[in-house]
CSV table of C-alpha atoms in Angstrom, one decimal:
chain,number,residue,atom,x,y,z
S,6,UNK,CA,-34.8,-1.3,-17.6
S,7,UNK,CA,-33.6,1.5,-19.0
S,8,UNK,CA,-31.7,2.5,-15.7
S,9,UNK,CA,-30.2,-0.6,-15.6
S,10,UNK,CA,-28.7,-0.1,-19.0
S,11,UNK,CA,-27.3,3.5,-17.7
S,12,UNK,CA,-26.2,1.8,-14.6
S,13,UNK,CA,-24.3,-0.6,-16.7
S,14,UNK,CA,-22.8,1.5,-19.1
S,15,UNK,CA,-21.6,4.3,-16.4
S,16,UNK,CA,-20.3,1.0,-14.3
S,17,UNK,CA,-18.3,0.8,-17.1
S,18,UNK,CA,-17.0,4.0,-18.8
S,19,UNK,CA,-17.9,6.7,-16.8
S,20,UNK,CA,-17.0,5.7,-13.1
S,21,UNK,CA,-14.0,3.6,-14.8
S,22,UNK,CA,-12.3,1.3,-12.4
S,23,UNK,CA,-8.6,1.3,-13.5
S,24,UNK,CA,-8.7,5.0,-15.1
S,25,UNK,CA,-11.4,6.8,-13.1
S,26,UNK,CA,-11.3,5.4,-9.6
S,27,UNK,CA,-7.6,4.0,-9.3
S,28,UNK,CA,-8.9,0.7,-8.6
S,29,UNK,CA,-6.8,-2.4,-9.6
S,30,UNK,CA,-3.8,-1.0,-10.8
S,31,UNK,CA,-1.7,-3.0,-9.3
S,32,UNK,CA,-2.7,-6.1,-11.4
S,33,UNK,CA,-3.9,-3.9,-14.5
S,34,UNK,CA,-0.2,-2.3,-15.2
S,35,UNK,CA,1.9,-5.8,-14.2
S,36,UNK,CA,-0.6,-7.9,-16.7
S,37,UNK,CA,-0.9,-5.7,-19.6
S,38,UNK,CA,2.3,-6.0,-21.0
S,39,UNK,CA,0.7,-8.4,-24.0
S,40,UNK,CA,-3.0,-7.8,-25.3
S,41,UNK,CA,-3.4,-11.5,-25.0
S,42,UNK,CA,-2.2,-11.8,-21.4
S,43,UNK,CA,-4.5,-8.7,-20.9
S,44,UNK,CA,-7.3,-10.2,-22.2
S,45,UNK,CA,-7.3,-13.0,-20.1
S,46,UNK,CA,-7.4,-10.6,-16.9
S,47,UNK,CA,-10.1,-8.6,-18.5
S,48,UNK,CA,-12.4,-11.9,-18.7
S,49,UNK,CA,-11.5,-13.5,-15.3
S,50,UNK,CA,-12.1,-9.6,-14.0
S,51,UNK,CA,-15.7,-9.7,-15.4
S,52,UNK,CA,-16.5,-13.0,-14.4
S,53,UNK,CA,-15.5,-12.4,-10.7
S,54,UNK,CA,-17.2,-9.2,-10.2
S,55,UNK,CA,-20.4,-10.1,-11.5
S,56,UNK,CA,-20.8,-13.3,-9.2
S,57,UNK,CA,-19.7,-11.6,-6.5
S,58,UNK,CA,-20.6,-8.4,-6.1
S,59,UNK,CA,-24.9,-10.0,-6.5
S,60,UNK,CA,-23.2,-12.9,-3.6
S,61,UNK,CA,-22.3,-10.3,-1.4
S,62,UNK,CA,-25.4,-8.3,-1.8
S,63,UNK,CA,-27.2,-11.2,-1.0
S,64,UNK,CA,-25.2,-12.2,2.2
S,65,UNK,CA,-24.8,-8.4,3.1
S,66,UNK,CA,-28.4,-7.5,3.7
S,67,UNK,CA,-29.6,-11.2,5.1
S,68,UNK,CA,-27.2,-11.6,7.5
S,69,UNK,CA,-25.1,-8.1,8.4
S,70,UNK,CA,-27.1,-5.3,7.8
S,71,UNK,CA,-28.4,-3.0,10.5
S,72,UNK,CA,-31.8,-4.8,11.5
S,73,UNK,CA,-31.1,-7.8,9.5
S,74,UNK,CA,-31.4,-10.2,12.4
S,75,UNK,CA,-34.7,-9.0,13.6
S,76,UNK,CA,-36.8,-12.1,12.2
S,77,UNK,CA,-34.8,-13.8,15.1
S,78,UNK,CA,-36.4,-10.8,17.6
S,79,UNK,CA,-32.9,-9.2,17.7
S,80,UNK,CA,-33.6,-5.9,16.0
S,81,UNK,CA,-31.1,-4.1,17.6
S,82,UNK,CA,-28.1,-5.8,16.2
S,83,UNK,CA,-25.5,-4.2,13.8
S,84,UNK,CA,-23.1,-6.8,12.5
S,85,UNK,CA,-21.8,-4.2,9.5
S,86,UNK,CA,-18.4,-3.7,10.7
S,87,UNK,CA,-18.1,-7.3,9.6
S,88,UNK,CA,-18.6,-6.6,6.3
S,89,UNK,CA,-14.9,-6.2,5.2
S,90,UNK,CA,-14.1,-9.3,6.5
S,91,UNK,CA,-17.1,-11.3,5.1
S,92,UNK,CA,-16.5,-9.8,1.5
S,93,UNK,CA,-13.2,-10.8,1.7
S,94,UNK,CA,-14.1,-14.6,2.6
S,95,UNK,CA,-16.6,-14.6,-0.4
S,96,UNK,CA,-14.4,-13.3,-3.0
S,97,UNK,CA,-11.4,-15.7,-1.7
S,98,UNK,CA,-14.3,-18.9,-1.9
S,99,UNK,CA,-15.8,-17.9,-5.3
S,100,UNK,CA,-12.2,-17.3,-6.9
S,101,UNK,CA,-11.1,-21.0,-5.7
S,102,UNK,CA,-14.4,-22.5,-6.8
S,103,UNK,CA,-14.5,-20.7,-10.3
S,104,UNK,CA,-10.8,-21.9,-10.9
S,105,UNK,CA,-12.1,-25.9,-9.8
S,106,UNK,CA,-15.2,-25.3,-12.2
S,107,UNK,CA,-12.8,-24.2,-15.0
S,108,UNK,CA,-10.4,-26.9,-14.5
S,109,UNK,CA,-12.8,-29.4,-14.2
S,110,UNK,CA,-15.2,-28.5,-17.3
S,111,UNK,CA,-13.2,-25.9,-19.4
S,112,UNK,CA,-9.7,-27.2,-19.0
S,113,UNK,CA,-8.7,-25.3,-21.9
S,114,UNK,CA,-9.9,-21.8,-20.7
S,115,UNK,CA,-8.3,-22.9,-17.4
S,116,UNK,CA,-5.2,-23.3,-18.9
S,117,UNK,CA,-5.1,-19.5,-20.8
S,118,UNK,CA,-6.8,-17.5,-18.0
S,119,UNK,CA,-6.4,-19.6,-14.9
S,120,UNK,CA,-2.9,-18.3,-13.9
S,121,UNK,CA,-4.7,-14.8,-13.1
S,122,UNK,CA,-7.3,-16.1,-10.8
S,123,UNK,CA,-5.5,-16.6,-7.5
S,124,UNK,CA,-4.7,-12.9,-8.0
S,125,UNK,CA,-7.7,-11.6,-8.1
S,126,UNK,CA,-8.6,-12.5,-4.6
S,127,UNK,CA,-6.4,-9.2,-3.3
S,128,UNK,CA,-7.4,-7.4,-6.4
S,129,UNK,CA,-9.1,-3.5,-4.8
S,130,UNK,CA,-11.1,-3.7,-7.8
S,131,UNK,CA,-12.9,-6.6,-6.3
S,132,UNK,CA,-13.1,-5.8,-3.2
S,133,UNK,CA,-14.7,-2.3,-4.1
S,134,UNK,CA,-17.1,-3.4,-6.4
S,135,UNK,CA,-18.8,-5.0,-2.9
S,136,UNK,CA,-18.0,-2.0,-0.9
S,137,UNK,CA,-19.6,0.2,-3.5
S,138,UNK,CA,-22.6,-1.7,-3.1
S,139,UNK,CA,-22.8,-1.6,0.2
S,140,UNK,CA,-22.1,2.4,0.0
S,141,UNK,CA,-24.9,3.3,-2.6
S,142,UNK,CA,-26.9,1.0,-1.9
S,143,UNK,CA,-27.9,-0.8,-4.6
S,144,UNK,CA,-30.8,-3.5,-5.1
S,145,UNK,CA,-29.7,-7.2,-6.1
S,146,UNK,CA,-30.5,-6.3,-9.4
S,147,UNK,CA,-28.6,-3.2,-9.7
S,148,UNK,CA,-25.5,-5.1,-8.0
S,149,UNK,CA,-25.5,-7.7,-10.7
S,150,UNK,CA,-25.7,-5.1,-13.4
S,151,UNK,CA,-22.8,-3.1,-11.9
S,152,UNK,CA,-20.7,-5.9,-11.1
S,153,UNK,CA,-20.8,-7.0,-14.8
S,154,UNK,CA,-20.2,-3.6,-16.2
S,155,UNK,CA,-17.6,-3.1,-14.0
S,156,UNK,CA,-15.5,-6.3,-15.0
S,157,UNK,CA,-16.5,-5.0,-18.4
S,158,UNK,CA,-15.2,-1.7,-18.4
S,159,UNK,CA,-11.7,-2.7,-16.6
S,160,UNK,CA,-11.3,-6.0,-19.8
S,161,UNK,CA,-12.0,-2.8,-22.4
S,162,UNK,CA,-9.3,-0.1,-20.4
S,163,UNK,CA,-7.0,-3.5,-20.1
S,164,UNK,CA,-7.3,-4.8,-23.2
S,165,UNK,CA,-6.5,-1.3,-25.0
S,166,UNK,CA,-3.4,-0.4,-22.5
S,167,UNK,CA,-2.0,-3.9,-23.5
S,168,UNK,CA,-2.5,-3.2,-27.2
S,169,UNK,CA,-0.4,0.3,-26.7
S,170,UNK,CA,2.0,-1.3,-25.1
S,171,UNK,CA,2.6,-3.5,-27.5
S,172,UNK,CA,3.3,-0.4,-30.1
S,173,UNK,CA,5.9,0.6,-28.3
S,174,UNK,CA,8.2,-1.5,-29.0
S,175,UNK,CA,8.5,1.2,-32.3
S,176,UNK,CA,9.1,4.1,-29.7
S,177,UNK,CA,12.8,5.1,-29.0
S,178,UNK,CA,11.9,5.9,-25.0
S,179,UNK,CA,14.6,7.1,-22.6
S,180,UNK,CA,16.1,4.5,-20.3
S,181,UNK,CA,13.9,5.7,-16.9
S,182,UNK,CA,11.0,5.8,-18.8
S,183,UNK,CA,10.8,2.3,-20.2
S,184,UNK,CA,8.1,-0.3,-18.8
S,185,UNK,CA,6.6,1.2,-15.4
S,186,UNK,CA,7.1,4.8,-16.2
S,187,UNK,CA,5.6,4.9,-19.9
S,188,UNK,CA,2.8,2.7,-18.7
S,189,UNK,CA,1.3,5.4,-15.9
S,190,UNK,CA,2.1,8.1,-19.1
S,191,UNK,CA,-0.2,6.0,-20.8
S,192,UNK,CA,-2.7,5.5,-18.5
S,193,UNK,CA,-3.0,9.1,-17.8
S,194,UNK,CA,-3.6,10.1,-21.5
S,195,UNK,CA,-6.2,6.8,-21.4
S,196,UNK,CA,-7.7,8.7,-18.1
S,197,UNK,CA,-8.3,11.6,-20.0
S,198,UNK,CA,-10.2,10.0,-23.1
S,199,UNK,CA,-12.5,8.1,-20.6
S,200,UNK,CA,-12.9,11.7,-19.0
S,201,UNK,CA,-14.8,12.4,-22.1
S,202,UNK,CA,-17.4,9.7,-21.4
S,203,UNK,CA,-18.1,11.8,-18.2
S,204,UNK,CA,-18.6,14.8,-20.1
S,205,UNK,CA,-21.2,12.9,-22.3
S,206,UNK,CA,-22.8,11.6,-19.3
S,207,UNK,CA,-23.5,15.1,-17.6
S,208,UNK,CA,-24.3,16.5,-20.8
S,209,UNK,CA,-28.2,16.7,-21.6
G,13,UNK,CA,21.8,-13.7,13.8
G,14,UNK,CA,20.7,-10.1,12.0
G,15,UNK,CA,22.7,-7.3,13.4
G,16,UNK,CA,22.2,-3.8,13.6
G,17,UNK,CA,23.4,-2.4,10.4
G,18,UNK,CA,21.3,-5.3,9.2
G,19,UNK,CA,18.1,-3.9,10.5
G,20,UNK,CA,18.9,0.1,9.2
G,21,UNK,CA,19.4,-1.6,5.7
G,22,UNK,CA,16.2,-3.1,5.7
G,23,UNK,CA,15.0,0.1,7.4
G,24,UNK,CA,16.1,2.1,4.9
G,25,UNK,CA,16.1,0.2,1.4
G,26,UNK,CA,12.3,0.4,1.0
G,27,UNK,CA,13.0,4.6,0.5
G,28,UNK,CA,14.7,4.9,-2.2
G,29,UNK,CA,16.5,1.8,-3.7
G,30,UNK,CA,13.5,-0.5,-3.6
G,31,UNK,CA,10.6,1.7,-2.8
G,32,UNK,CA,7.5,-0.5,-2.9
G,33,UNK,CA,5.5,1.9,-4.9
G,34,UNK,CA,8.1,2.8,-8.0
G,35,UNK,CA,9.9,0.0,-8.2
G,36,UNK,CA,7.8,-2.9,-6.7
G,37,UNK,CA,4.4,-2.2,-8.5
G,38,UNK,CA,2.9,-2.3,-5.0
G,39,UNK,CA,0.1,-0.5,-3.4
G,40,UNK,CA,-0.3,1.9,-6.6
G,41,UNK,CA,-4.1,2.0,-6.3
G,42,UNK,CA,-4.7,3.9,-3.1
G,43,UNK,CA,-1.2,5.6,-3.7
G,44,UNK,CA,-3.5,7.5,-6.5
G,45,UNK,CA,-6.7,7.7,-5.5
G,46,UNK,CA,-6.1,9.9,-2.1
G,47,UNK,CA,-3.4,12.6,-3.1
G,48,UNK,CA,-5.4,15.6,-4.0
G,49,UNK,CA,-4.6,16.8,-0.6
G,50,UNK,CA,-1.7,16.1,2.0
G,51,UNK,CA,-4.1,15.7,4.9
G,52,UNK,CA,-5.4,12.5,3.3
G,53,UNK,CA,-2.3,11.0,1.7
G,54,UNK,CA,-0.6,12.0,5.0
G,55,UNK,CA,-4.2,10.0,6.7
G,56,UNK,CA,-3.4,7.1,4.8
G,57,UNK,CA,0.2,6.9,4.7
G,58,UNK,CA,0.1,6.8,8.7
G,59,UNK,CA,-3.1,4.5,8.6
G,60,UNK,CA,-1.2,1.8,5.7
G,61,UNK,CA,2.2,2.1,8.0
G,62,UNK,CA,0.1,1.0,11.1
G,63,UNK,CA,-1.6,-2.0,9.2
G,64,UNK,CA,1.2,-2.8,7.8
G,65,UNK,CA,3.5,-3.0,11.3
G,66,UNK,CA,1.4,-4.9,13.1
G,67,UNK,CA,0.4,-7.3,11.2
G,68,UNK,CA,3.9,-8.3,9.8
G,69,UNK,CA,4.6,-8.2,13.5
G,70,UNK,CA,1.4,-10.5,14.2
G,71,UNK,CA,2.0,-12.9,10.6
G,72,UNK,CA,5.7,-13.5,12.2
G,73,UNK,CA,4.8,-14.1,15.3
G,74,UNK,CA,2.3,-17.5,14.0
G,75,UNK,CA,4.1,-18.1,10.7
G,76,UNK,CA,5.4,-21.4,12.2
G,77,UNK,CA,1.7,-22.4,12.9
G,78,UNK,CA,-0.1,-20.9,9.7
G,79,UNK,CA,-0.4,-24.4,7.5
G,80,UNK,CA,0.8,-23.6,4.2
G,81,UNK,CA,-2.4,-24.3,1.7
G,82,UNK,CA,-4.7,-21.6,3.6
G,83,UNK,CA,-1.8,-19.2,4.4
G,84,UNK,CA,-3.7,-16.3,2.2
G,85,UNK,CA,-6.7,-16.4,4.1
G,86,UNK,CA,-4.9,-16.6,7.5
G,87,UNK,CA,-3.0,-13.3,6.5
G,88,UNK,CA,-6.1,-11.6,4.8
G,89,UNK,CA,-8.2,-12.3,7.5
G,90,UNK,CA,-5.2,-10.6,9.8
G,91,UNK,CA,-4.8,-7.8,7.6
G,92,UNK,CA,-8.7,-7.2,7.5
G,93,UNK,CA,-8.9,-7.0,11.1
G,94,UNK,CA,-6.1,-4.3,11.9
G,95,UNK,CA,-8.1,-2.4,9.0
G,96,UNK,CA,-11.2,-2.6,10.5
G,97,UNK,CA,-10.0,-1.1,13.8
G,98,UNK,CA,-8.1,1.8,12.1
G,99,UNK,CA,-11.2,2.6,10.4
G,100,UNK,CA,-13.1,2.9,13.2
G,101,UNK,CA,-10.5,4.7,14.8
G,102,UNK,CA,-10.7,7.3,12.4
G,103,UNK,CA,-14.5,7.3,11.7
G,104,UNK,CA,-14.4,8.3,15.5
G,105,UNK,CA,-11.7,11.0,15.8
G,106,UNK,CA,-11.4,12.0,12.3
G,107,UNK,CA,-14.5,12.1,10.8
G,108,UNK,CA,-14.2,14.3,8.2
G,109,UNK,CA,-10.7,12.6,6.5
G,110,UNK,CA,-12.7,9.3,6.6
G,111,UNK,CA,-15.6,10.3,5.0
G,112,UNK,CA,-12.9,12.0,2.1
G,113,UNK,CA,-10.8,8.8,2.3
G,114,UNK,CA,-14.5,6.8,1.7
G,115,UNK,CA,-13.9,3.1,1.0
G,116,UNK,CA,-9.6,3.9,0.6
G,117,UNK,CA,-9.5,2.7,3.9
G,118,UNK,CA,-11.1,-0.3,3.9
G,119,UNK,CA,-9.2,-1.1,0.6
G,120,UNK,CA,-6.0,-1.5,2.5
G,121,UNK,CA,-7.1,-4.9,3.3
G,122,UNK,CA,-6.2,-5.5,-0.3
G,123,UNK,CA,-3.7,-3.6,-0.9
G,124,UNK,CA,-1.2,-5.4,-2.3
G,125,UNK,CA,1.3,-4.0,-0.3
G,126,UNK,CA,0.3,-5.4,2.4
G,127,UNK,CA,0.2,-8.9,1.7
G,128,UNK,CA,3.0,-8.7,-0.7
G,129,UNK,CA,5.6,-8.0,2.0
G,130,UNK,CA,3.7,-10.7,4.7
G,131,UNK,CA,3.9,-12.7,1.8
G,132,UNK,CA,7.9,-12.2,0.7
G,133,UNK,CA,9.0,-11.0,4.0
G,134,UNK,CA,7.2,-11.4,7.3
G,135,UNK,CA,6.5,-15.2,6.2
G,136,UNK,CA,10.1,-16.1,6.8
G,137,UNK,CA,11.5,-14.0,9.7
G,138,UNK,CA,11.7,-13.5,12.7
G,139,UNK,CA,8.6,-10.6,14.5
G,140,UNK,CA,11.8,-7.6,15.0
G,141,UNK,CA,13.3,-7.8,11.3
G,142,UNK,CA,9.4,-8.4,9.6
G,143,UNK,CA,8.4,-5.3,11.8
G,144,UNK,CA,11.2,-3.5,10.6
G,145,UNK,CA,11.1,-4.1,6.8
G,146,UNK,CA,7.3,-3.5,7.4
G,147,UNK,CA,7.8,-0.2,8.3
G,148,UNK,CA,10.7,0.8,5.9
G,149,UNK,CA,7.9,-0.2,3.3
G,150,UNK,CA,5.2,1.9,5.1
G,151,UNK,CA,7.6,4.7,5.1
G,152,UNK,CA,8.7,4.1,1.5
G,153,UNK,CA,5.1,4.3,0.3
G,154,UNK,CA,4.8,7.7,2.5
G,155,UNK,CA,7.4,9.4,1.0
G,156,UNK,CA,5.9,8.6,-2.7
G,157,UNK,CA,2.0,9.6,-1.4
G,158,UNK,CA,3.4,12.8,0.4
G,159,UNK,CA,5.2,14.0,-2.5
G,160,UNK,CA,2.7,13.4,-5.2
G,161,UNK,CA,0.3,14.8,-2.7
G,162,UNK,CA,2.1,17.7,-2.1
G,163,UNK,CA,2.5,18.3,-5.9
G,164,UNK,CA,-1.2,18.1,-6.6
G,165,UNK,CA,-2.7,20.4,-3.6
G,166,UNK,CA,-0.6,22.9,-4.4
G,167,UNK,CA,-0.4,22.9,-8.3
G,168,UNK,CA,-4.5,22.2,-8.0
G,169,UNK,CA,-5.5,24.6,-5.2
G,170,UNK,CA,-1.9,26.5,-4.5
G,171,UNK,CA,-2.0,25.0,-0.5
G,172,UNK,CA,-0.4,22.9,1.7
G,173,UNK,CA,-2.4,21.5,4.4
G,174,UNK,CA,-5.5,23.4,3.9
G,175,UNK,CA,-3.2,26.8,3.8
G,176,UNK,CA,-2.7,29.1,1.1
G,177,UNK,CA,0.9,29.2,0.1
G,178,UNK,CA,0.2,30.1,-3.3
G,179,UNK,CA,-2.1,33.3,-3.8
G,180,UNK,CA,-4.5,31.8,-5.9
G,181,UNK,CA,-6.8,34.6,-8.4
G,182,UNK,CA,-9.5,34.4,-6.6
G,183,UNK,CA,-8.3,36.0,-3.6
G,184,UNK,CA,-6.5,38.5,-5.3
G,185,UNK,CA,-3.1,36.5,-5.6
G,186,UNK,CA,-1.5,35.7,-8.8
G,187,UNK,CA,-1.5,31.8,-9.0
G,188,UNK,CA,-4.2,30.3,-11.5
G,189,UNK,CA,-4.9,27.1,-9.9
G,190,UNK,CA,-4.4,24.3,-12.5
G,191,UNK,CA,-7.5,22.4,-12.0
G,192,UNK,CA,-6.3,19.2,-14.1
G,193,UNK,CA,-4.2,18.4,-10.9
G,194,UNK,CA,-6.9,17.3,-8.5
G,195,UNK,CA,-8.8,15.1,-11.6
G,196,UNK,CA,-7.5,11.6,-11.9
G,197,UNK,CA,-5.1,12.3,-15.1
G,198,UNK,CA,-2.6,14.2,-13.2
G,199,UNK,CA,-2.0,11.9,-10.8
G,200,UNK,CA,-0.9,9.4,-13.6
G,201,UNK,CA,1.4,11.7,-15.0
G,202,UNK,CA,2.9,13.0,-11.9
G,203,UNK,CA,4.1,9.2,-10.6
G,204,UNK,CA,5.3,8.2,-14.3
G,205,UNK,CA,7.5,11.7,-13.6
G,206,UNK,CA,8.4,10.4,-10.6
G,207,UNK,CA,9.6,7.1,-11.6
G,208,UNK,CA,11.6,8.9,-14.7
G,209,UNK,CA,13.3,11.3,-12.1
G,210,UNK,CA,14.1,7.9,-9.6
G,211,UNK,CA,15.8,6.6,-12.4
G,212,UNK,CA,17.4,8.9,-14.1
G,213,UNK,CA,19.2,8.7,-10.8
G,214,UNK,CA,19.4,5.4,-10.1
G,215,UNK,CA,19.5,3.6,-13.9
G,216,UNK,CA,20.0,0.4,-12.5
G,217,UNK,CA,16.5,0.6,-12.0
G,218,UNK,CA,15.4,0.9,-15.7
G,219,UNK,CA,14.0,-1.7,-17.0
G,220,UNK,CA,14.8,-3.6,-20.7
G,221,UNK,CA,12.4,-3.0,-23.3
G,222,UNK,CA,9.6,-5.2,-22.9
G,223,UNK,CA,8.4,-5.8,-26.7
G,224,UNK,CA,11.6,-5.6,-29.8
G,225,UNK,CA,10.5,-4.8,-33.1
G,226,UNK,CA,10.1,-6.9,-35.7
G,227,UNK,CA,13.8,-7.4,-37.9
G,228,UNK,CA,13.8,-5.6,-40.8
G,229,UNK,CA,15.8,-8.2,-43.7
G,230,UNK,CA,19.1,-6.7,-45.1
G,231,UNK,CA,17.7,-5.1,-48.0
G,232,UNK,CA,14.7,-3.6,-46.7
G,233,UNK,CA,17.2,-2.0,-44.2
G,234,UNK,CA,18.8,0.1,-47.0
């Protein structure tokens, strides 16, 4: 239990997706202009990694894995270079069928946060989560728990870079520097305050 | 019929005017994540202009065939194949780059580079012009990954390429390396430069203000 908590919270301050990794940027600096709009990406985020990165676990090590196929007595096959494309498939089904579910039962939700689904399919962040998986190896459990802290950790970094964004308007900035430029400024000093939450984790 | 100066504009455009990663908000993930040395930004940039080529090239060739409601997945599924084979490709002649390039490669599939020009571009022209403005792109998005790459190996280690150019302390030189360039921070800060310095040259770039303050009433002004 209580590695699954530390999972989770390194998932989601420590090995920071946007600010640690680099994943997701694309998506987290066009969407984070408002907190509100930001908000909505953080949630969607969350809710996409953690059914998919547990799907793909599940469809990873039953049907592509090295071995996988030996119930059928055919030990020797090694269907993992598949895996990219297989992920991909996933992510693009569960995205379509979260935004049916939403507009059929939460058409109100649908409405605020649905605009950012579609994106998500050819959001890195997504994408890696599964990859990640794949590369340290996690159990089901562990993939579930990463996935969600994951999603949570980019809604918290997206969420505060929409809120400072929102301050500048008070900031006299030089021409160049407005929009794209001050928002990488940003997330660099953001970067190095998450840092600090890798110091605490290596400390005893 | 698109003529020759047509094609170098569309060549060219992506370097400077309307390069994908400064101006277009595209591909900035990976464009991050593998400068702390040139061999792997220069890795990538070669592997993301390949990708990127070919399957414009490919996309074009079937975009009067691809039915419009599953046109994503078609071009994913494209996309996800060229990546596959470069990553084998490099697993087996470059081992050491891929295993420093870990899952970057395989995240070219989403790159949103990628699909963004097969998406605005290679959707709607003919395979020469899409393979052209796919490579101008692939180039523009070099040109950003070398020089922030550049910058950061030898600020961070004083090298270029794995060679000492700067004589670091250690060895006796003069150059304390500035560590803070090969951690993720720097990286940030060195591409918001970049896109100051771009335009500062070019202020048609700049963008307006994206939030106004609040207005004051008259006598609160005084």
């Amino acid at each position: 239990m209580t590695a699954l908590w530390t999972l989770f919270l390194t998932a989601a301050f420590v090995d920071n997706m946007p600010l640690t990794l680099f994943l997701g940027l694309c998506t987290f600096l066009a969407l984070s202009r408002t907190p509100g709009s930001a908000l909505g990406l953080g949630i969607a985020m969350t809710a996409v990694l953690g059914v998919t990165v547990p799907l793909n676990h599940v469809i990873y090590h039953t049907l592509l894995a090295p071995g996988a196929w030996g119930w059928a007595g055919l030990p020797e096959i090694d269907l993992s270079y598949l895996a990219l494309i297989a992920f991909i498939g996933v992510i693009a089904a569960t995205v379509q069928l979260l935004e049916m579910v939403m507009d059929r039962f939460f058409p109100a939700i649908h409405a605020a946060f649905g605009v950012f689904l579609p994106l998500l399919t050819v959001q890195c962040a997504i994408l890696a989560g599964s990859l990640f998986m794949v590369d340290r190896a996690y159990t089901l459990a562990e993939s579930a728990v990463f996935g969600l802290g994951s999603g949570l950790g980019f809604a918290v970094a997206v969420v505060l870079l929409g809120a400072i964004r929102t301050r500048l308007a008070y900031a006299d900035l030089p021409a160049g520097l407005r929009g794209l430029g001050i928002a990488f400024v940003l997330t660099g000093l953001m970067s190095l305050g998450f840092a600090s939450f890798a110091q605490m984790a290596s400390a005893p | 019929m698109s003529s020759r100066t047509d094609l170098r504009a569309t060549l060219t455009d992506p370097l400077v005017r309307q390069n994908p990663v400064t101006l277009q908000i595209l591909g900035i993930c990976s464009a991050l994540a593998v400068t702390t040395s040139v061999a792997t930004a220069l890795t990538m940039s070669v592997s993301l202009t390949v990708v990127l080529t070919l399957s414009a090239a490919a996309i074009s060739l079937i975009r009067r065939h691809i039915p419009d409601a599953i046109r994503l997945i078609v071009q994913i599924v494209i996309v996800a194949s060229m990546v596959i084979v470069i990553d084998q490709v490099l697993q087996a002649f470059l081992g050491e780059i891929s295993r420093a390039l870990s899952i970057y490669v395989s995240l070219i599939t989403t790159n949103c580079l990628v699909l963004g020009r097969t998406e605005a571009y290679a959707r709607h022209h003919a395979p020469l012009p899409a393979a052209v403005d796919a490579f101008g792109n692939g180039l523009g998005y070099s040109l950003v990954l070398l020089v922030v790459g550049a910058l950061r190996e030898l600020l961070g280690r004083g090298a270029l390429f794995g060679h000492s150019v700067l004589p670091t302390v250690d060895e006796g030189g003069w150059f304390t390396p500035l560590g803070l360039m090969l951690l993720a921070p720097s990286a940030f800060f060195l591409l918001g430069g970049l896109v100051w310095a771009i335009r500062s040259l070019r202020p048609e770039q700049s963008e307006a203000p994206e939030h106004t303050p609040p207005t004051r009433t008259a006598e609160a002004a005084e």
